[in-house]
Coordinates of C-alpha atoms in Angstrom, one line a residue:
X1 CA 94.0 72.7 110.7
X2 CA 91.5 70.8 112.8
X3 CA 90.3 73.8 114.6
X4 CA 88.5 76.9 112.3
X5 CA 89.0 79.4 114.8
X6 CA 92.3 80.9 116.5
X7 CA 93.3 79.5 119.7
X8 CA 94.7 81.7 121.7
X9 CA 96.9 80.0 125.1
X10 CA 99.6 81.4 127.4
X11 CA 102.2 79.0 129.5
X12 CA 103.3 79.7 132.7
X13 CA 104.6 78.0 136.2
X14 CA 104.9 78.7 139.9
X15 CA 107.8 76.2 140.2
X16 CA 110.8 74.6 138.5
X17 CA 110.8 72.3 135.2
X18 CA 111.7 69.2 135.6
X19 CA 111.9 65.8 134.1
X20 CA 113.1 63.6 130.5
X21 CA 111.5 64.5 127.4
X22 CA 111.8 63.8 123.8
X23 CA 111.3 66.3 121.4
X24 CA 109.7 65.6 117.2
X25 CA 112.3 63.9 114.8
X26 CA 114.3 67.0 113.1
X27 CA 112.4 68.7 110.4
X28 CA 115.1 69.4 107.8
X29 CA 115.7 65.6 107.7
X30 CA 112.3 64.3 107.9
X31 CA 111.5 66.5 104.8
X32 CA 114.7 64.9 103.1
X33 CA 113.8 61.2 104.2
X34 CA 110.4 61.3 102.1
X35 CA 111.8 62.9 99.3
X36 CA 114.7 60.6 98.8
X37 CA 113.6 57.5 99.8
X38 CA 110.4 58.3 97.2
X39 CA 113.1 58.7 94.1
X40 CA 114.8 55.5 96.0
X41 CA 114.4 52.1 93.8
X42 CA 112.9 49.8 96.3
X43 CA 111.4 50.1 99.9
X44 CA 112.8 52.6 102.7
X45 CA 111.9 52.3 106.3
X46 CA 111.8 55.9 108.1
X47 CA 111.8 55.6 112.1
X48 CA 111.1 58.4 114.1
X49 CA 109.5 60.7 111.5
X50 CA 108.6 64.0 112.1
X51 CA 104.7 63.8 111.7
X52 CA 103.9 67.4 111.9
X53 CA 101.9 69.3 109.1
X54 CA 104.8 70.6 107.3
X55 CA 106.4 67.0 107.0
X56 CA 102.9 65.4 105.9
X57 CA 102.7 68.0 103.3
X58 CA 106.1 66.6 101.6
X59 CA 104.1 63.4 101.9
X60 CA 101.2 63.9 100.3
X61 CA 103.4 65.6 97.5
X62 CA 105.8 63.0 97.1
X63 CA 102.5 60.8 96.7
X64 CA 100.7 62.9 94.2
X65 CA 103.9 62.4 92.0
X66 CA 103.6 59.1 92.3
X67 CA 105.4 57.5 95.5
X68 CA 103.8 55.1 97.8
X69 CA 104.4 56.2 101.3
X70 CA 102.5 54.5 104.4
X71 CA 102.4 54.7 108.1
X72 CA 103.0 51.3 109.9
X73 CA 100.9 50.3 113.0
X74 CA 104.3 50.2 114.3
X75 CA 104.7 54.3 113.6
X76 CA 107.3 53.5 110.9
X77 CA 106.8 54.8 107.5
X78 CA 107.5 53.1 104.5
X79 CA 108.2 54.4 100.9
X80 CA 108.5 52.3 98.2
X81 CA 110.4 55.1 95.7
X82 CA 109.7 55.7 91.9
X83 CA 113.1 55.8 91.0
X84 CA 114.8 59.5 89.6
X85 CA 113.4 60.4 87.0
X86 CA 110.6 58.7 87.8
X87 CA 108.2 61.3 88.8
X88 CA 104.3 61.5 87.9
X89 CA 102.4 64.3 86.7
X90 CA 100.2 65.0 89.8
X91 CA 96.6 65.6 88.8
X92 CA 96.0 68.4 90.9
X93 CA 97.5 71.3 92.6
X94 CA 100.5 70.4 95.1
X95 CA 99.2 72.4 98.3
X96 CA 101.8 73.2 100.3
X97 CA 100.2 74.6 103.7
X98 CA 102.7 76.0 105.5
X99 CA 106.0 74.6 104.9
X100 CA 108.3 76.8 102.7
X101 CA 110.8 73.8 102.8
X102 CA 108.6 71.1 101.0
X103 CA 107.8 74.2 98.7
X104 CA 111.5 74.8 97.8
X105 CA 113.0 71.2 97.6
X106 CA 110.1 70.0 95.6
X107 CA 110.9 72.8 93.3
X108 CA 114.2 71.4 92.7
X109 CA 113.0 68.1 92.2
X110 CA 110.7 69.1 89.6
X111 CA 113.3 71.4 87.7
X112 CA 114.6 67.9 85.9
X113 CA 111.6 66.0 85.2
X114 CA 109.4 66.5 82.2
X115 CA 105.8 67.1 84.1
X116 CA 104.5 70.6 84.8
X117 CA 103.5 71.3 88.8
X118 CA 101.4 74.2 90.5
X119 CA 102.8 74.8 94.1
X120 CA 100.0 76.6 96.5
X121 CA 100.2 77.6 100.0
X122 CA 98.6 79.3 102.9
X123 CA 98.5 82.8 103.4
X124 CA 101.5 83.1 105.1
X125 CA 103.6 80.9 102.6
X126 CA 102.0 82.8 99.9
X127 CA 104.0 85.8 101.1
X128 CA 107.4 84.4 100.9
X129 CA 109.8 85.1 98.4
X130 CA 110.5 82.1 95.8
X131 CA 112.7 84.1 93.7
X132 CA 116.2 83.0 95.1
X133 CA 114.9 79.3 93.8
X134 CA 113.4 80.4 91.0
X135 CA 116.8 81.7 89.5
X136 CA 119.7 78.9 89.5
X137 CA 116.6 76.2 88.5
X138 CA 115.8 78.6 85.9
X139 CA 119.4 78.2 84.4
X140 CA 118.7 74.1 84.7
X141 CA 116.0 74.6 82.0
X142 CA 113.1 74.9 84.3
X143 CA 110.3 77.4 83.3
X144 CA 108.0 79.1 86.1
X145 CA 104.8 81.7 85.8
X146 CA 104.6 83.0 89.5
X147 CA 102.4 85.7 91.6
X148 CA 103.3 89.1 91.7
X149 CA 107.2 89.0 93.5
X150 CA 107.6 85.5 92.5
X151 CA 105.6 84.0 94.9
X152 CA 102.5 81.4 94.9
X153 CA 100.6 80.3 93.7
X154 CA 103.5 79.1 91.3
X155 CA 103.7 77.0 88.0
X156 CA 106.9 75.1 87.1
X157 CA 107.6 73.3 84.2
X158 CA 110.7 70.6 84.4
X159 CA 113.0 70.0 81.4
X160 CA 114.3 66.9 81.1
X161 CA 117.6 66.6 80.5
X162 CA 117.8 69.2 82.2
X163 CA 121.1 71.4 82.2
X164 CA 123.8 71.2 85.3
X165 CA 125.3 74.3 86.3
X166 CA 127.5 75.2 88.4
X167 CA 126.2 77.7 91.2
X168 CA 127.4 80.3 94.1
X169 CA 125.0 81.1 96.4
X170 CA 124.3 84.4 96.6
X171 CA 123.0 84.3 100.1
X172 CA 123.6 81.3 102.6
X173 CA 120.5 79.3 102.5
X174 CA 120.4 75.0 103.0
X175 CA 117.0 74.8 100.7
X176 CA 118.0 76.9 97.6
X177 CA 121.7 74.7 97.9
X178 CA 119.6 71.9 98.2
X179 CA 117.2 72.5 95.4
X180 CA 119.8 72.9 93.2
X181 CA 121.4 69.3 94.3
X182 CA 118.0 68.0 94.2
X183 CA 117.7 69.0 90.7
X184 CA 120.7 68.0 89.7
X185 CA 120.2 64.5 90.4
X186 CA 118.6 63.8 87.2
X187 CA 120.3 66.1 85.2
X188 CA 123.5 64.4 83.0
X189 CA 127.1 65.6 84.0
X190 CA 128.2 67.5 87.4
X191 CA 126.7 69.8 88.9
X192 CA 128.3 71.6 91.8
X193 CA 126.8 74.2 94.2
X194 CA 129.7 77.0 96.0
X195 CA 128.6 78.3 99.1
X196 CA 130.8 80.9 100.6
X197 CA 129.0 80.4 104.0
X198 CA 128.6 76.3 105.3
X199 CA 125.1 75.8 105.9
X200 CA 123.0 72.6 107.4
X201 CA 124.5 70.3 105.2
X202 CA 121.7 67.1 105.6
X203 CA 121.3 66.9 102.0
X204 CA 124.9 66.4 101.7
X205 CA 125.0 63.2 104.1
X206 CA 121.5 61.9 103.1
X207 CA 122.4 61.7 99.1
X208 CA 125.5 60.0 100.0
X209 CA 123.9 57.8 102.5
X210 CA 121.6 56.7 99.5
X211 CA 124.1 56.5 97.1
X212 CA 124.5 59.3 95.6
X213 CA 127.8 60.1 94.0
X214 CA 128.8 63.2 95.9
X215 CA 131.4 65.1 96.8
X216 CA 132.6 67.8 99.2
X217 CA 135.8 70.1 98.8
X218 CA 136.8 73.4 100.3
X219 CA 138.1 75.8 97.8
X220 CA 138.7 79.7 98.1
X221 CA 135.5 80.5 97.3
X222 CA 134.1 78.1 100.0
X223 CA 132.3 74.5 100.2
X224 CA 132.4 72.9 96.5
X225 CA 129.5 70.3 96.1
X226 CA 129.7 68.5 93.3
X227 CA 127.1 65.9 92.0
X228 CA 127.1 63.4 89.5
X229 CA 123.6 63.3 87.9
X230 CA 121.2 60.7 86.6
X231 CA 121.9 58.8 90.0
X232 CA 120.3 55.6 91.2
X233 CA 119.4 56.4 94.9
X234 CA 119.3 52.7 96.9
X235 CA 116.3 52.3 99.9
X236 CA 117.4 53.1 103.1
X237 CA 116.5 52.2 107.0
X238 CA 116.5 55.8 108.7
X239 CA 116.2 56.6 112.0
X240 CA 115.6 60.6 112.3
X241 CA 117.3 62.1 115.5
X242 CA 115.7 64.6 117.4
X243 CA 114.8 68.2 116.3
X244 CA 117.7 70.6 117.5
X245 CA 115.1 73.4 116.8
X246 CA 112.5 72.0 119.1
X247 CA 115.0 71.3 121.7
X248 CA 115.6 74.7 121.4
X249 CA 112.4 76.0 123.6
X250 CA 113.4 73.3 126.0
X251 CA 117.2 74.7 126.8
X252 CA 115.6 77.9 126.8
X253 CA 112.8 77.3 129.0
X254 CA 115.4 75.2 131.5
X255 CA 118.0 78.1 131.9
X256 CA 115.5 81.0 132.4
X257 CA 113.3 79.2 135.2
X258 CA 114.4 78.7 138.2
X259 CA 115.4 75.8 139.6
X260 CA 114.7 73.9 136.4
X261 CA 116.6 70.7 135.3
X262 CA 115.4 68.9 132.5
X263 CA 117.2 66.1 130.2
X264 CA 115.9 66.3 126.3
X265 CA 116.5 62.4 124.7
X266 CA 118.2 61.8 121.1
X267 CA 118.7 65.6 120.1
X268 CA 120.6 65.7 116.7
X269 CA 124.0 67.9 117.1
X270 CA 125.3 68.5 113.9
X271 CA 127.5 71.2 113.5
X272 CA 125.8 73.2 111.1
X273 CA 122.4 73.4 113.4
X274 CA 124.0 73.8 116.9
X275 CA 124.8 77.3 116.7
X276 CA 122.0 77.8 119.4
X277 CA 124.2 75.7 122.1
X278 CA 127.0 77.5 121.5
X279 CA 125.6 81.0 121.7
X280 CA 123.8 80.1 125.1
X281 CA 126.7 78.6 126.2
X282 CA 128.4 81.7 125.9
X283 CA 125.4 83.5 127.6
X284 CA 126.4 81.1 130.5
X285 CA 123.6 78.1 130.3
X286 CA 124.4 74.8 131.9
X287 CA 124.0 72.3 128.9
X288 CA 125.5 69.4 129.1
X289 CA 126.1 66.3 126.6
X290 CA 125.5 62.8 127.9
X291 CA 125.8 60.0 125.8
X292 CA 127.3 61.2 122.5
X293 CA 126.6 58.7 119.9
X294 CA 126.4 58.6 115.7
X295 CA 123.1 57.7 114.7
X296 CA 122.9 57.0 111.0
X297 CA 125.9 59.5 110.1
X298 CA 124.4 61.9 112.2
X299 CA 126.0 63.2 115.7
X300 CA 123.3 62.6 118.5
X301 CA 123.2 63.0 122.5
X302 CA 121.0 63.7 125.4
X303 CA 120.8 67.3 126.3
X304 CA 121.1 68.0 130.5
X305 CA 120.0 71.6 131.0
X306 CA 119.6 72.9 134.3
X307 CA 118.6 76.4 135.4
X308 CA 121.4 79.3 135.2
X309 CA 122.1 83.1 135.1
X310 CA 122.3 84.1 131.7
X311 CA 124.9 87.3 130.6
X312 CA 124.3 89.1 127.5
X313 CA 126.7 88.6 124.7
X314 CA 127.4 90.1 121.3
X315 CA 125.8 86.8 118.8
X316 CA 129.4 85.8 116.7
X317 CA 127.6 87.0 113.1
X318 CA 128.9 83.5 111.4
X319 CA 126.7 81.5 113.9
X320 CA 123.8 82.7 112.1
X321 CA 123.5 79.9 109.6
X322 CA 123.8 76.9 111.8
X323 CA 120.8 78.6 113.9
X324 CA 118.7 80.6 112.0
X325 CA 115.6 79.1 113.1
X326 CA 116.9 79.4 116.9
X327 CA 116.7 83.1 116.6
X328 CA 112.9 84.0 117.7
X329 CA 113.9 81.9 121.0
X330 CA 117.5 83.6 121.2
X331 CA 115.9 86.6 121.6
X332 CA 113.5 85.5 124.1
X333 CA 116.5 84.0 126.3
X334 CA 117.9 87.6 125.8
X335 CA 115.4 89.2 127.3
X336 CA 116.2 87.9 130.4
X337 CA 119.8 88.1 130.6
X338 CA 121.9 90.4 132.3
X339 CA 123.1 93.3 130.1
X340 CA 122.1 93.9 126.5
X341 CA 122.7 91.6 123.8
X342 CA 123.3 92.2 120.5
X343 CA 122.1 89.4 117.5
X344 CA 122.8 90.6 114.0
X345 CA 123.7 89.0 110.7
X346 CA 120.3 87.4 110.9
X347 CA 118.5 89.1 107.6
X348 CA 117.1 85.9 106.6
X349 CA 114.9 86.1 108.8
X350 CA 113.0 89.0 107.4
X351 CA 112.1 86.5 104.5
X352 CA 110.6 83.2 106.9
X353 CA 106.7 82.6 107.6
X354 CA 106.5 85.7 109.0
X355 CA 109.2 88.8 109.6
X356 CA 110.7 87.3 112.8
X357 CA 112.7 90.7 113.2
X358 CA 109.8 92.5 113.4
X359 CA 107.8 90.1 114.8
X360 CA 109.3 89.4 117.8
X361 CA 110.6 93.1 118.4
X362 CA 107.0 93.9 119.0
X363 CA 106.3 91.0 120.7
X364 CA 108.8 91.0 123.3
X365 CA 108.5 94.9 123.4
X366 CA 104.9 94.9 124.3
X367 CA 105.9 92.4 127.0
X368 CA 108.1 95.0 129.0
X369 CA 111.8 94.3 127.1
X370 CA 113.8 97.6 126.0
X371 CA 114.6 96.5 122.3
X372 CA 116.7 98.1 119.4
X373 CA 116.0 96.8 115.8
X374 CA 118.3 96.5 113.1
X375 CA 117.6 95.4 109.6
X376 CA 119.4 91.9 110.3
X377 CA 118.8 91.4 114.2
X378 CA 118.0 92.8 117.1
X379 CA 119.5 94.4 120.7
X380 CA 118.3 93.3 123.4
X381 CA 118.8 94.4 127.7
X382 CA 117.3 92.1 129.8
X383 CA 116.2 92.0 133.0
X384 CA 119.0 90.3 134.8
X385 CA 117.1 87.3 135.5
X386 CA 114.0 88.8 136.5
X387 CA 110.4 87.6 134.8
X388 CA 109.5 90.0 132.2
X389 CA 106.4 92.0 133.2
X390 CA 104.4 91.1 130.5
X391 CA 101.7 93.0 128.2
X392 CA 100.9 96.4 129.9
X393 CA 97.7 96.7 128.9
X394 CA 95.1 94.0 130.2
X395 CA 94.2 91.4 127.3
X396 CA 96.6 92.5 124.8
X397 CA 97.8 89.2 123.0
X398 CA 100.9 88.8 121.5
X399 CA 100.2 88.8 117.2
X400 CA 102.0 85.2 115.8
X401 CA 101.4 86.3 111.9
X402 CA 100.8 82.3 111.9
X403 CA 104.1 81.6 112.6
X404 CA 104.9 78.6 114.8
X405 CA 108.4 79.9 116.1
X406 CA 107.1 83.2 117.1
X407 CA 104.3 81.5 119.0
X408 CA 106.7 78.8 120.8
X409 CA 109.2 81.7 121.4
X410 CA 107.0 83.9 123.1
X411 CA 104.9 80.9 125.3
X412 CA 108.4 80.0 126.4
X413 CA 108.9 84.2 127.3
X414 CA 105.9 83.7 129.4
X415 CA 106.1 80.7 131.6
X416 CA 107.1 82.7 135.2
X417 CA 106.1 86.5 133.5
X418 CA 105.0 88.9 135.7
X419 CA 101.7 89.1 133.6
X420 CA 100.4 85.8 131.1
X421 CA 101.6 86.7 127.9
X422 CA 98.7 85.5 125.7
X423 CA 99.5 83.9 122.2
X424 CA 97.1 85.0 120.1
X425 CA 96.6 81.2 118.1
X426 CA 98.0 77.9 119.2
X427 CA 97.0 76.6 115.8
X428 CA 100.3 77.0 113.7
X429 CA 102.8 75.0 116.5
X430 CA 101.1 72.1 114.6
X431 CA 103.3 72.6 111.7
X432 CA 106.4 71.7 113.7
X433 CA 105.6 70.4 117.1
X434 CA 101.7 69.0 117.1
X435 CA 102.7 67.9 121.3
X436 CA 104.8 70.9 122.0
X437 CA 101.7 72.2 124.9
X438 CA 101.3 68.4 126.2
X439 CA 104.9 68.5 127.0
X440 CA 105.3 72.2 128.9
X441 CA 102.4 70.6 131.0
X442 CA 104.6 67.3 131.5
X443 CA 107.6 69.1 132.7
X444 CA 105.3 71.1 135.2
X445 CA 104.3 74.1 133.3
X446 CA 100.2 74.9 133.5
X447 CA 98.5 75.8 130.0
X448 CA 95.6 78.5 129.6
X449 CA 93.0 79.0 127.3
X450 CA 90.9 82.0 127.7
X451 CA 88.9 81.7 125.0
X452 CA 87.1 78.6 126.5

């Protein structure tokens, strides 16, 4: 990170947000675009990439193992693919940063080639759990020597051929389904992944979309996807919509500020990430869809939010998947509606860059909220509109354990608090959202930084 030091910040405003934004290209598919287009045969084009730390870290990866990726003056990247199977021996250590995504797909990428890769990380990534990857890739063939709890630093070595399997997911998760898929590209025969409960399903529409020979079923066990191995992936020209997880603060933000209206460009709506508009939709929050469009198999619109009263609601358990990274800024939005909301089914995210239960339980509880924790969520009364009235005790700051959700969540808590609610470290919204400050400040809210 450029700077050595925390940074600590706070948001707030004395008026309304207004005006059209864009938010960073998704994450999930940003990560995905590399990755493909680098075992691609040929050159992809990748518009609208994602070029925040975690992304770049797929980058350099995909490089290391032997990929030629570029940024054109023109802010398109191109990747000229090795082909699967393809994949170099890296001569160093992959280092990870941050991003437990790059960590987990790369994983299953390795799994079925013959070359042997260390995975590092930061201290936070260091922490989380790579076991539930670890297992089904295992199976494939692939041989690990992990840290203490299976985590990093963390030595794999791929078999190749390696074995396809066919695997039910014990818990819902997008990157250990998609490791497996990943994997099973250049493994011979079928292999199929069950997953009782959907998840994001990008991997799924971006193997296709390259030409992967994949299929999806329901069955009475759940989603059945099946992959034919040793595929030949074709170049692609991608355009990457909009980050639904980074729109996320934005809706939020809008509804809980008065007199706000704010329209956020080219947001990406598939189904299995737009659990966060429903649930504040139910909470009452004036979202509307303009322009509905498919861009590159992938449902897109511009979001209209204006400012509302927000009414607490009991969070439908089976949303959790398709907005698990939504939750830190759920519960912030809670905190301010009228009555007490309830958000549980959400264990996974004891298990993310930092315990997001936890963490924003203290958080918003040092910042005035009455909350109630649960092992898989939180309970939350709000104020009935009202600005939270911030820290108690002058100078307290709230902790982020380095995670970038936890520190966007609880900026966006804080733009019309009683109090500033300090963020103890700007630093880690790099990983997701590198302009996510510059763009408060263009919709009218005022940054702070007491430190300087």
């Amino acid at each position: 990170m450029p700077h050595a030091q925390p940074r600590p910040f706070s948001l707030s405003t004395t008026g309304p947000l207004t005006g059209t934004i864009t938010v960073p290209g998704d994450k999930s598919i940003s990560h995905r675009s590399l990755m493909f287009a680098g075992l691609a045969v040929g050159q992809s084009r990748i518009h609208g990439l994602l070029e925040g730390e975690d992304v770049l870290a797929s980058a350099a990866a995909m490089r290391a193992m032997g990929a030629d990726i570029v940024r054109g003056d023109d802010g398109a990247w191109q990747v000229s693919g090795v082909g699967v199977g393809g994949l170099l021996q890296p001569a160093t250590a992959l280092d990870m940063g941050n991003s437990g995504t790059s960590t987990r797909l790369l994983m299953g990428l390795v799994a079925s080639h013959p070359i042997t890769v260390t995975f590092t990380g930061d201290a936070s990534l260091s922490q989380r759990p790579m076991g539930r990857v670890v297992a089904p890739l295992s199976r494939m063939g692939a041989d690990f020597t992990c840290a203490p709890g299976e985590r990093l630093p963390l030595t794999m070595r791929g078999l190749c051929p390696a074995v396809p399997i066919s695997y039910t997911l014990p818990v819902a998760s997008a990157q250990v389904k998609s490791a497996v898929l990943l994997a099973g590209l250049n493994a011979p025969g079928i292999t199929r992944v069950i997953e009782p409960v959907p998840t994001r399903d990008h991997t799924e529409r971006m193997l296709r979309g390259f030409g992967a020979d994949l299929t999806v079923e329901d069955g009475p066990e759940g989603r059945i996807i099946s992959l034919r191995g040793e595929a030949e992936l074709k170049p692609q020209t991608i355009t990457v919509p909009g980050d639904p997880s980074s729109a996320a603060f934005w809706m939020v933000a809008a509804s809980i500020v008065p007199g706000s209206d704010i329209t956020i460009r080219n947001v990406g709506l598939n189904a299995t990430r737009a659990g966060l508009v429903t649930a504040l939709r139910m909470m009452g929050a004036d979202i509307a869809e303009i322009d509905a469009r498919d861009v590159g198999g992938e449902p897109v619109a511009d979001l209209r939010v204006r400012h509302a009263p927000l009414r607490a609601i009991a969070v439908p358990p089976d949303l959790a998947p398709s907005m698990i990274d939504e939750y830190p800024v759920l519960f912030a939005a809670a905190a301010r509606a009228e009555g007490r909301t309830v958000a549980r089914g959400a264990e996974e995210l004891r298990v993310k860059e930092s315990d997001r239960i936890a963490a924003m339980a203290a958080a918003l509880s040092a910042c005035g909220a009455r909350i109630e924790e649960y092992e898989d969520g939180l309970a939350i009364t709000g104020t009935g509109g009202e600005p939270l009235p911030g820290p108690r005790s002058g100078g307290a700051r709230i902790a982020t354990h380095l995670d970038h959700r936890i520190a966007m969540s609880m900026a966006v808590a804080g733009l019309n608090a009683a109090r500033a609610i300090e963020i103890d470290d700007a630093r880690p919204i790099a990983t997701s959202y590198p302009d996510f400050i510059a763009t408060a400040e263009r919709l009218g809210a005022e940054a702070h930084w007491p430190d300087q």
